Amino acid sequence: MSQEQVIKRIGIIGLGTVGEAVVRSLIRYGANIKRRSLLSLQIAGVCDKRSAKAHLASRLSVPFTSDPYKLINDPGIDIIVELVGGIEPAGTYICDALRAGKHVVTANKALLAERGRDILSLAAKQSRIVAFEASVCGAIPLIKSISEGLVACEVNKLYGILNGTTNYILWRMEKDKLDFSKALKEAKLKGFAERNPSIDIEGRDTLYKLCILSYLCFGIWPKPADVPTEGIGNISLLDIFYAQEMGYNIKLLAVAKRIKNRLQLGVHPTLIPEGHPLSETSSSYNSVYLDTEPAGDLLFYGKGAGGVPTSSAVISDIVDIAFYGKVVMRREEKVVLENNKDNASRYYVRFMTKDCPGVLAQISRILASKDISIASVTQKQRGRKNIVPIVMVTHDAKEDNIRKALKRIDALPSIKCPSRVIKMESL
Amino acid sequence: MSQEQVIKRIGIIGLGTVGEAVVRSLIRYGANIKRRSLLSLQIAGVCDKRSAKAHLASRLSVPFTSDPYKLINDPGIDIIVELVGGIEPAGTYICDALRAGKHVVTANKALLAERGRDILSLAAKQSRIVAFEASVCGAIPLIKSISEGLVACEVNKLYGILNGTTNYILWRMEKDKLDFSKALKEAKLKGFAERNPSIDIEGRDTLYKLCILSYLCFGIWPKPADVPTEGIGNISLLDIFYAQEMGYNIKLLAVAKRIKNRLQLGVHPTLIPEGHPLSETSSSYNSVYLDTEPAGDLLFYGKGAGGVPTSSAVISDIVDIAFYGKVVMRREEKVVLENNKDNASRYYVRFMTKDCPGVLAQISRILASKDISIASVTQKQRGRKNIVPIVMVTHDAKEDNIRKALKRIDALPSIKCPSRVIKMESL
């Protein structure tokens, strides 16, 4: 196709890890972009509130400002890249940029999860694009694959390892028998975890990404608060060990299942069988498994975080906007978010009991009374202080019944500490 | 973005497995396509030389012709979908469609591998698009991911399991200890292998796909005849068994490695370590592993063949053309295809020797004389007819040296049948 070279001017707000990497990659791989798309992408300016970043900008040879509106209101700029993160002031920057006629590229998952619907409405009203490939699974071209590659498809199920920090911690616990706090400490040392890692550990980062994927796969923006979310803070080395004995790894999964127009969403640690590619997702990698029609099942695997890998996704969005000037949008669909209480699933349960006769009988009786049938039981060797772990795998049971049964079991005098329960997926 | 609904008319040539699935998917998922892209895709006609296909077309309620030029020359048709396969007459249909001002979607890997460069030149001259997502890895949006998602990236290495038939056969041999001919028979029964499977077994199907990926990743169209290609016909159950003992699976891999502007390409059975997602690619699935900058390493996994999954890729191409009207094209780069003779790699080698003293010494001496050093040796228990298998793993050795050494070793009187040699990849 004979096309002429086109120049597009970019303003970048936020010169943190990702912002710096985007600047470096635009410079380093500019020739690739030009040869492949005939686009010349020029950095018109970078902005950071921290004036100390002026030195970095000068080392990168790009114009610096500490006032984002210098970029947002610059008529010479075509595309604003928002890499500040957090809800505000990032949300205001994006909306003002759209109102000023700019297209926007963002990696801001929290903002999109909380306000994606409004932001995309505003973009549509302004006939501008908001692109956000970098907001989910870093370098993996997942959003493009779902919205364009699978444009005709129904997604039936989605399972995703969407957070590198928690995957790194679980992987280190599983592989080298580190306990949670040692694995977390190591993740911080290696730069895989933030100084305050609660947003990752508690599953909220995974939740935000699941909300964005729900929009892309099912045409619905769930409220984050409506999605049951459980982090990995309660996962102990003991559970990882018992899971492995049974041929499973424990992963923090984002799960979405659609049956007709009813959608179930959740974020929780999950036992998944070894050998499945999701289960083999190591270190801080991300992976997403999709069960679709007519494309069948698909898996995407790659680096989910880090400035350098993520810069690839940001640039791909910039090129798409500059080259095509429009994007395939998912329009909202008639899908209803369903309460998960009635969902049936298999469960791994661990009880810590006193070593005295009749305990197993008591536990089994309570489970049976709540319609929970047991697939396997293993009574482990007595540990310290005469405490005996009993590990059970249930057949399909309702979440609500499990909670109620465990509440009664945990009140038994022979139970020494709260029972642990983790969902299982067959895949 | 406010966009108006657009109607595009499609002509489909070839009503085989994929053609029929495309028609059915366009009908079944038309509402998804319309809601997401605002496109109304209408099937203006289908064509097949086999007049018996008229009944099928009538059951599908689409207009039928046995003359492809009724579609190619129809001024009301925007996009021609070529699903005939093979070099001719498919090549002529595509070129004539481009000359008639149509965009073209094709799944034809053999044609693209042999004549892709000329066809894309003609398309550029005519300002028309030739899209071919369905030609590599069926349902996986791999071509879109590489050409758009990784638009800025350098690809350093590519390893691909690109052929479902051979992966199914190797997987059945490995998993259930079927011998090659039984596994092939089963693959045919299950519809995973053609009646004449030589194009798959001999690695040519994988080779064609590697040629297309070379263009996308490295900007070079290699001549298929220039790429060293070895199929799986020589893989015996014995080698699969010994590989497993060492913690490896054997897969038919397409391999591409770029060092600066020198590119090495090859298709060959390869030992890859268990646990790596490529190694765990089961049944007739495809998977592709890319080592890139700055996006890091990525893996794509999904159904590589079958009409229904492949229809997703064909439709995604149709939507891209209809919606955007242009595609990001890889332009040719200054990359030189390198002779693989001097490549160093680790090798698995199996010798079948007479059980007599001094054999190991003779073999080792010849290997040493060719600069091949041995990483491990296992002499297996004596089999039938007093034949003793000796399995060796070498350190990095040059392919040419390995060939020369084996030629001399196979001429020894104590060697009972040709030695087997398989490359290894560390990954």
PDB file of N, CA, C and O in Angstrom, chain A residues 378-424:
ATOM      1  N   THR A 378      -7.345 -36.814  53.779  1.00  0.00           N
ATOM      2  CA  THR A 378      -6.034 -37.279  54.223  1.00  0.00           C
ATOM      3  C   THR A 378      -5.796 -36.731  55.613  1.00  0.00           C
ATOM      4  O   THR A 378      -5.833 -35.519  55.818  1.00  0.00           O
ATOM      5  N   GLN A 379      -5.602 -37.638  56.561  1.00  0.00           N
ATOM      6  CA  GLN A 379      -5.212 -37.176  57.894  1.00  0.00           C
ATOM      7  C   GLN A 379      -3.702 -37.223  57.934  1.00  0.00           C
ATOM      8  O   GLN A 379      -3.081 -38.246  57.697  1.00  0.00           O
ATOM      9  N   LYS A 380      -3.096 -36.058  58.193  1.00  0.00           N
ATOM     10  CA  LYS A 380      -1.642 -35.958  58.158  1.00  0.00           C
ATOM     11  C   LYS A 380      -1.077 -36.345  59.514  1.00  0.00           C
ATOM     12  O   LYS A 380      -1.783 -36.405  60.513  1.00  0.00           O
ATOM     13  N   GLN A 381       0.252 -36.554  59.510  1.00  0.00           N
ATOM     14  CA  GLN A 381       0.908 -36.883  60.783  1.00  0.00           C
ATOM     15  C   GLN A 381       0.794 -35.722  61.757  1.00  0.00           C
ATOM     16  O   GLN A 381       0.821 -34.555  61.354  1.00  0.00           O
ATOM     17  N   ARG A 382       0.711 -36.088  63.016  1.00  0.00           N
ATOM     18  CA  ARG A 382       0.594 -35.115  64.084  1.00  0.00           C
ATOM     19  C   ARG A 382       1.738 -34.110  64.049  1.00  0.00           C
ATOM     20  O   ARG A 382       2.893 -34.477  63.883  1.00  0.00           O
ATOM     21  N   GLY A 383       1.418 -32.833  64.162  1.00  0.00           N
ATOM     22  CA  GLY A 383       2.455 -31.810  64.171  1.00  0.00           C
ATOM     23  C   GLY A 383       2.814 -31.398  65.589  1.00  0.00           C
ATOM     24  O   GLY A 383       2.636 -32.170  66.532  1.00  0.00           O
ATOM     25  N   ARG A 384       3.278 -30.159  65.712  1.00  0.00           N
ATOM     26  CA  ARG A 384       3.598 -29.638  67.035  1.00  0.00           C
ATOM     27  C   ARG A 384       2.346 -29.572  67.898  1.00  0.00           C
ATOM     28  O   ARG A 384       1.242 -29.395  67.371  1.00  0.00           O
ATOM     29  N   LYS A 385       2.529 -29.625  69.174  1.00  0.00           N
ATOM     30  CA  LYS A 385       1.430 -29.438  70.128  1.00  0.00           C
ATOM     31  C   LYS A 385       0.243 -30.379  69.869  1.00  0.00           C
ATOM     32  O   LYS A 385      -0.918 -29.998  70.053  1.00  0.00           O
ATOM     33  N   ASN A 386       0.559 -31.601  69.394  1.00  0.00           N
ATOM     34  CA  ASN A 386      -0.495 -32.596  69.167  1.00  0.00           C
ATOM     35  C   ASN A 386      -1.593 -32.143  68.201  1.00  0.00           C
ATOM     36  O   ASN A 386      -2.725 -32.589  68.298  1.00  0.00           O
ATOM     37  N   ILE A 387      -1.244 -31.231  67.298  1.00  0.00           N
ATOM     38  CA  ILE A 387      -2.266 -30.795  66.338  1.00  0.00           C
ATOM     39  C   ILE A 387      -2.161 -31.641  65.069  1.00  0.00           C
ATOM     40  O   ILE A 387      -1.069 -31.846  64.533  1.00  0.00           O
ATOM     41  N   VAL A 388      -3.305 -32.149  64.634  1.00  0.00           N
ATOM     42  CA  VAL A 388      -3.349 -33.021  63.459  1.00  0.00           C
ATOM     43  C   VAL A 388      -4.041 -32.302  62.309  1.00  0.00           C
ATOM     44  O   VAL A 388      -5.204 -31.919  62.439  1.00  0.00           O
ATOM     45  N   PRO A 389      -3.334 -32.094  61.181  1.00  0.00           N
ATOM     46  CA  PRO A 389      -4.013 -31.491  60.025  1.00  0.00           C
ATOM     47  C   PRO A 389      -4.849 -32.554  59.290  1.00  0.00           C
ATOM     48  O   PRO A 389      -4.378 -33.663  59.067  1.00  0.00           O
ATOM     49  N   ILE A 390      -6.083 -32.182  58.972  1.00  0.00           N
ATOM     50  CA  ILE A 390      -6.917 -33.031  58.121  1.00  0.00           C
ATOM     51  C   ILE A 390      -7.204 -32.250  56.841  1.00  0.00           C
ATOM     52  O   ILE A 390      -7.701 -31.123  56.899  1.00  0.00           O
ATOM     53  N   VAL A 391      -6.831 -32.852  55.703  1.00  0.00           N
ATOM     54  CA  VAL A 391      -7.026 -32.171  54.426  1.00  0.00           C
ATOM     55  C   VAL A 391      -8.126 -32.884  53.651  1.00  0.00           C
ATOM     56  O   VAL A 391      -8.074 -34.090  53.458  1.00  0.00           O
ATOM     57  N   MET A 392      -9.118 -32.134  53.230  1.00  0.00           N
ATOM     58  CA  MET A 392     -10.227 -32.709  52.465  1.00  0.00           C
ATOM     59  C   MET A 392     -10.364 -32.017  51.122  1.00  0.00           C
ATOM     60  O   MET A 392     -10.103 -30.828  50.992  1.00  0.00           O
ATOM     61  N   VAL A 393     -10.797 -32.795  50.118  1.00  0.00           N
ATOM     62  CA  VAL A 393     -11.235 -32.220  48.856  1.00  0.00           C
ATOM     63  C   VAL A 393     -12.709 -32.558  48.725  1.00  0.00           C
ATOM     64  O   VAL A 393     -13.107 -33.710  48.906  1.00  0.00           O
ATOM     65  N   THR A 394     -13.525 -31.561  48.459  1.00  0.00           N
ATOM     66  CA  THR A 394     -14.971 -31.806  48.337  1.00  0.00           C
ATOM     67  C   THR A 394     -15.348 -32.053  46.881  1.00  0.00           C
ATOM     68  O   THR A 394     -14.606 -31.695  45.969  1.00  0.00           O
ATOM     69  N   HIS A 395     -16.505 -32.663  46.671  1.00  0.00           N
ATOM     70  CA  HIS A 395     -17.139 -32.607  45.356  1.00  0.00           C
ATOM     71  C   HIS A 395     -17.740 -31.214  45.203  1.00  0.00           C
ATOM     72  O   HIS A 395     -17.638 -30.386  46.109  1.00  0.00           O
ATOM     73  N   ASP A 396     -18.380 -30.951  44.072  1.00  0.00           N
ATOM     74  CA  ASP A 396     -18.992 -29.635  43.874  1.00  0.00           C
ATOM     75  C   ASP A 396     -19.898 -29.275  45.054  1.00  0.00           C
ATOM     76  O   ASP A 396     -20.776 -30.059  45.432  1.00  0.00           O
ATOM     77  N   ALA A 397     -19.643 -28.113  45.628  1.00  0.00           N
ATOM     78  CA  ALA A 397     -20.433 -27.669  46.774  1.00  0.00           C
ATOM     79  C   ALA A 397     -20.692 -26.179  46.611  1.00  0.00           C
ATOM     80  O   ALA A 397     -19.916 -25.471  45.953  1.00  0.00           O
ATOM     81  N   LYS A 398     -21.792 -25.701  47.200  1.00  0.00           N
ATOM     82  CA  LYS A 398     -22.107 -24.273  47.090  1.00  0.00           C
ATOM     83  C   LYS A 398     -21.276 -23.478  48.081  1.00  0.00           C
ATOM     84  O   LYS A 398     -21.110 -23.883  49.238  1.00  0.00           O
ATOM     85  N   GLU A 399     -20.785 -22.326  47.615  1.00  0.00           N
ATOM     86  CA  GLU A 399     -19.916 -21.494  48.423  1.00  0.00           C
ATOM     87  C   GLU A 399     -20.570 -21.146  49.764  1.00  0.00           C
ATOM     88  O   GLU A 399     -19.940 -21.216  50.825  1.00  0.00           O
ATOM     89  N   ASP A 400     -21.845 -20.814  49.690  1.00  0.00           N
ATOM     90  CA  ASP A 400     -22.556 -20.410  50.889  1.00  0.00           C
ATOM     91  C   ASP A 400     -22.601 -21.557  51.905  1.00  0.00           C
ATOM     92  O   ASP A 400     -22.400 -21.343  53.113  1.00  0.00           O
ATOM     93  N   ASN A 401     -22.842 -22.774  51.413  1.00  0.00           N
ATOM     94  CA  ASN A 401     -22.867 -23.943  52.297  1.00  0.00           C
ATOM     95  C   ASN A 401     -21.505 -24.190  52.941  1.00  0.00           C
ATOM     96  O   ASN A 401     -21.409 -24.541  54.110  1.00  0.00           O
ATOM     97  N   ILE A 402     -20.452 -24.017  52.138  1.00  0.00           N
ATOM     98  CA  ILE A 402     -19.095 -24.202  52.669  1.00  0.00           C
ATOM     99  C   ILE A 402     -18.846 -23.219  53.812  1.00  0.00           C
ATOM    100  O   ILE A 402     -18.397 -23.595  54.900  1.00  0.00           O
ATOM    101  N   ARG A 403     -19.166 -21.956  53.584  1.00  0.00           N
ATOM    102  CA  ARG A 403     -18.934 -20.930  54.626  1.00  0.00           C
ATOM    103  C   ARG A 403     -19.680 -21.298  55.918  1.00  0.00           C
ATOM    104  O   ARG A 403     -19.132 -21.228  57.002  1.00  0.00           O
ATOM    105  N   LYS A 404     -20.941 -21.679  55.732  1.00  0.00           N
ATOM    106  CA  LYS A 404     -21.752 -22.003  56.915  1.00  0.00           C
ATOM    107  C   LYS A 404     -21.204 -23.227  57.652  1.00  0.00           C
ATOM    108  O   LYS A 404     -21.116 -23.236  58.887  1.00  0.00           O
ATOM    109  N   ALA A 405     -20.830 -24.252  56.893  1.00  0.00           N
ATOM    110  CA  ALA A 405     -20.304 -25.473  57.529  1.00  0.00           C
ATOM    111  C   ALA A 405     -19.014 -25.158  58.283  1.00  0.00           C
ATOM    112  O   ALA A 405     -18.816 -25.582  59.429  1.00  0.00           O
ATOM    113  N   LEU A 406     -18.131 -24.370  57.657  1.00  0.00           N
ATOM    114  CA  LEU A 406     -16.838 -24.081  58.300  1.00  0.00           C
ATOM    115  C   LEU A 406     -17.032 -23.261  59.570  1.00  0.00           C
ATOM    116  O   LEU A 406     -16.305 -23.427  60.550  1.00  0.00           O
ATOM    117  N   LYS A 407     -18.019 -22.394  59.546  1.00  0.00           N
ATOM    118  CA  LYS A 407     -18.294 -21.593  60.739  1.00  0.00           C
ATOM    119  C   LYS A 407     -18.653 -22.516  61.906  1.00  0.00           C
ATOM    120  O   LYS A 407     -18.153 -22.354  63.029  1.00  0.00           O
ATOM    121  N   ARG A 408     -19.485 -23.512  61.618  1.00  0.00           N
ATOM    122  CA  ARG A 408     -19.864 -24.455  62.684  1.00  0.00           C
ATOM    123  C   ARG A 408     -18.681 -25.332  63.092  1.00  0.00           C
ATOM    124  O   ARG A 408     -18.458 -25.588  64.273  1.00  0.00           O
ATOM    125  N   ILE A 409     -17.923 -25.783  62.100  1.00  0.00           N
ATOM    126  CA  ILE A 409     -16.782 -26.653  62.418  1.00  0.00           C
ATOM    127  C   ILE A 409     -15.755 -25.890  63.259  1.00  0.00           C
ATOM    128  O   ILE A 409     -15.219 -26.410  64.246  1.00  0.00           O
ATOM    129  N   ASP A 410     -15.491 -24.647  62.873  1.00  0.00           N
ATOM    130  CA  ASP A 410     -14.475 -23.863  63.592  1.00  0.00           C
ATOM    131  C   ASP A 410     -14.876 -23.583  65.041  1.00  0.00           C
ATOM    132  O   ASP A 410     -14.025 -23.246  65.868  1.00  0.00           O
ATOM    133  N   ALA A 411     -16.178 -23.732  65.335  1.00  0.00           N
ATOM    134  CA  ALA A 411     -16.633 -23.515  66.713  1.00  0.00           C
ATOM    135  C   ALA A 411     -16.491 -24.769  67.588  1.00  0.00           C
ATOM    136  O   ALA A 411     -16.682 -24.708  68.803  1.00  0.00           O
ATOM    137  N   LEU A 412     -16.135 -25.901  66.948  1.00  0.00           N
ATOM    138  CA  LEU A 412     -15.963 -27.139  67.732  1.00  0.00           C
ATOM    139  C   LEU A 412     -14.776 -26.993  68.682  1.00  0.00           C
ATOM    140  O   LEU A 412     -13.754 -26.411  68.297  1.00  0.00           O
ATOM    141  N   PRO A 413     -14.866 -27.560  69.881  1.00  0.00           N
ATOM    142  CA  PRO A 413     -13.748 -27.444  70.828  1.00  0.00           C
ATOM    143  C   PRO A 413     -12.480 -28.162  70.333  1.00  0.00           C
ATOM    144  O   PRO A 413     -11.367 -27.791  70.699  1.00  0.00           O
ATOM    145  N   SER A 414     -12.665 -29.169  69.457  1.00  0.00           N
ATOM    146  CA  SER A 414     -11.484 -29.919  68.994  1.00  0.00           C
ATOM    147  C   SER A 414     -10.750 -29.220  67.849  1.00  0.00           C
ATOM    148  O   SER A 414      -9.707 -29.682  67.386  1.00  0.00           O
ATOM    149  N   ILE A 415     -11.272 -28.115  67.366  1.00  0.00           N
ATOM    150  CA  ILE A 415     -10.624 -27.384  66.266  1.00  0.00           C
ATOM    151  C   ILE A 415      -9.734 -26.294  66.863  1.00  0.00           C
ATOM    152  O   ILE A 415     -10.191 -25.476  67.652  1.00  0.00           O
ATOM    153  N   LYS A 416      -8.460 -26.322  66.476  1.00  0.00           N
ATOM    154  CA  LYS A 416      -7.478 -25.485  67.171  1.00  0.00           C
ATOM    155  C   LYS A 416      -7.257 -24.118  66.528  1.00  0.00           C
ATOM    156  O   LYS A 416      -6.775 -23.197  67.182  1.00  0.00           O
ATOM    157  N   CYS A 417      -7.499 -24.010  65.232  1.00  0.00           N
ATOM    158  CA  CYS A 417      -7.365 -22.683  64.604  1.00  0.00           C
ATOM    159  C   CYS A 417      -8.272 -22.657  63.375  1.00  0.00           C
ATOM    160  O   CYS A 417      -8.725 -23.706  62.918  1.00  0.00           O
ATOM    161  N   PRO A 418      -8.548 -21.465  62.823  1.00  0.00           N
ATOM    162  CA  PRO A 418      -9.527 -21.375  61.739  1.00  0.00           C
ATOM    163  C   PRO A 418      -9.170 -22.291  60.570  1.00  0.00           C
ATOM    164  O   PRO A 418      -7.997 -22.377  60.169  1.00  0.00           O
ATOM    165  N   SER A 419     -10.153 -22.964  60.042  1.00  0.00           N
ATOM    166  CA  SER A 419      -9.936 -23.850  58.897  1.00  0.00           C
ATOM    167  C   SER A 419      -9.614 -23.006  57.673  1.00  0.00           C
ATOM    168  O   SER A 419     -10.029 -21.859  57.573  1.00  0.00           O
ATOM    169  N   ARG A 420      -8.879 -23.611  56.763  1.00  0.00           N
ATOM    170  CA  ARG A 420      -8.518 -22.909  55.531  1.00  0.00           C
ATOM    171  C   ARG A 420      -9.271 -23.530  54.368  1.00  0.00           C
ATOM    172  O   ARG A 420      -9.338 -24.763  54.277  1.00  0.00           O
ATOM    173  N   VAL A 421      -9.804 -22.689  53.494  1.00  0.00           N
ATOM    174  CA  VAL A 421     -10.546 -23.208  52.349  1.00  0.00           C
ATOM    175  C   VAL A 421     -10.072 -22.495  51.084  1.00  0.00           C
ATOM    176  O   VAL A 421      -9.866 -21.279  51.089  1.00  0.00           O
ATOM    177  N   ILE A 422      -9.807 -23.281  50.045  1.00  0.00           N
ATOM    178  CA  ILE A 422      -9.341 -22.715  48.769  1.00  0.00           C
ATOM    179  C   ILE A 422     -10.113 -23.391  47.642  1.00  0.00           C
ATOM    180  O   ILE A 422     -10.276 -24.620  47.637  1.00  0.00           O
ATOM    181  N   LYS A 423     -10.575 -22.586  46.690  1.00  0.00           N
ATOM    182  CA  LYS A 423     -11.307 -23.142  45.548  1.00  0.00           C
ATOM    183  C   LYS A 423     -10.396 -23.977  44.647  1.00  0.00           C
ATOM    184  O   LYS A 423      -9.184 -23.777  44.624  1.00  0.00           O
ATOM    185  N   MET A 424     -10.998 -24.882  43.902  1.00  0.00           N
ATOM    186  CA  MET A 424     -10.247 -25.681  42.929  1.00  0.00           C
ATOM    187  C   MET A 424     -10.883 -25.482  41.551  1.00  0.00           C
ATOM    188  O   MET A 424     -12.089 -25.312  41.446  1.00  0.00           O
TER     189      MET A 424
END
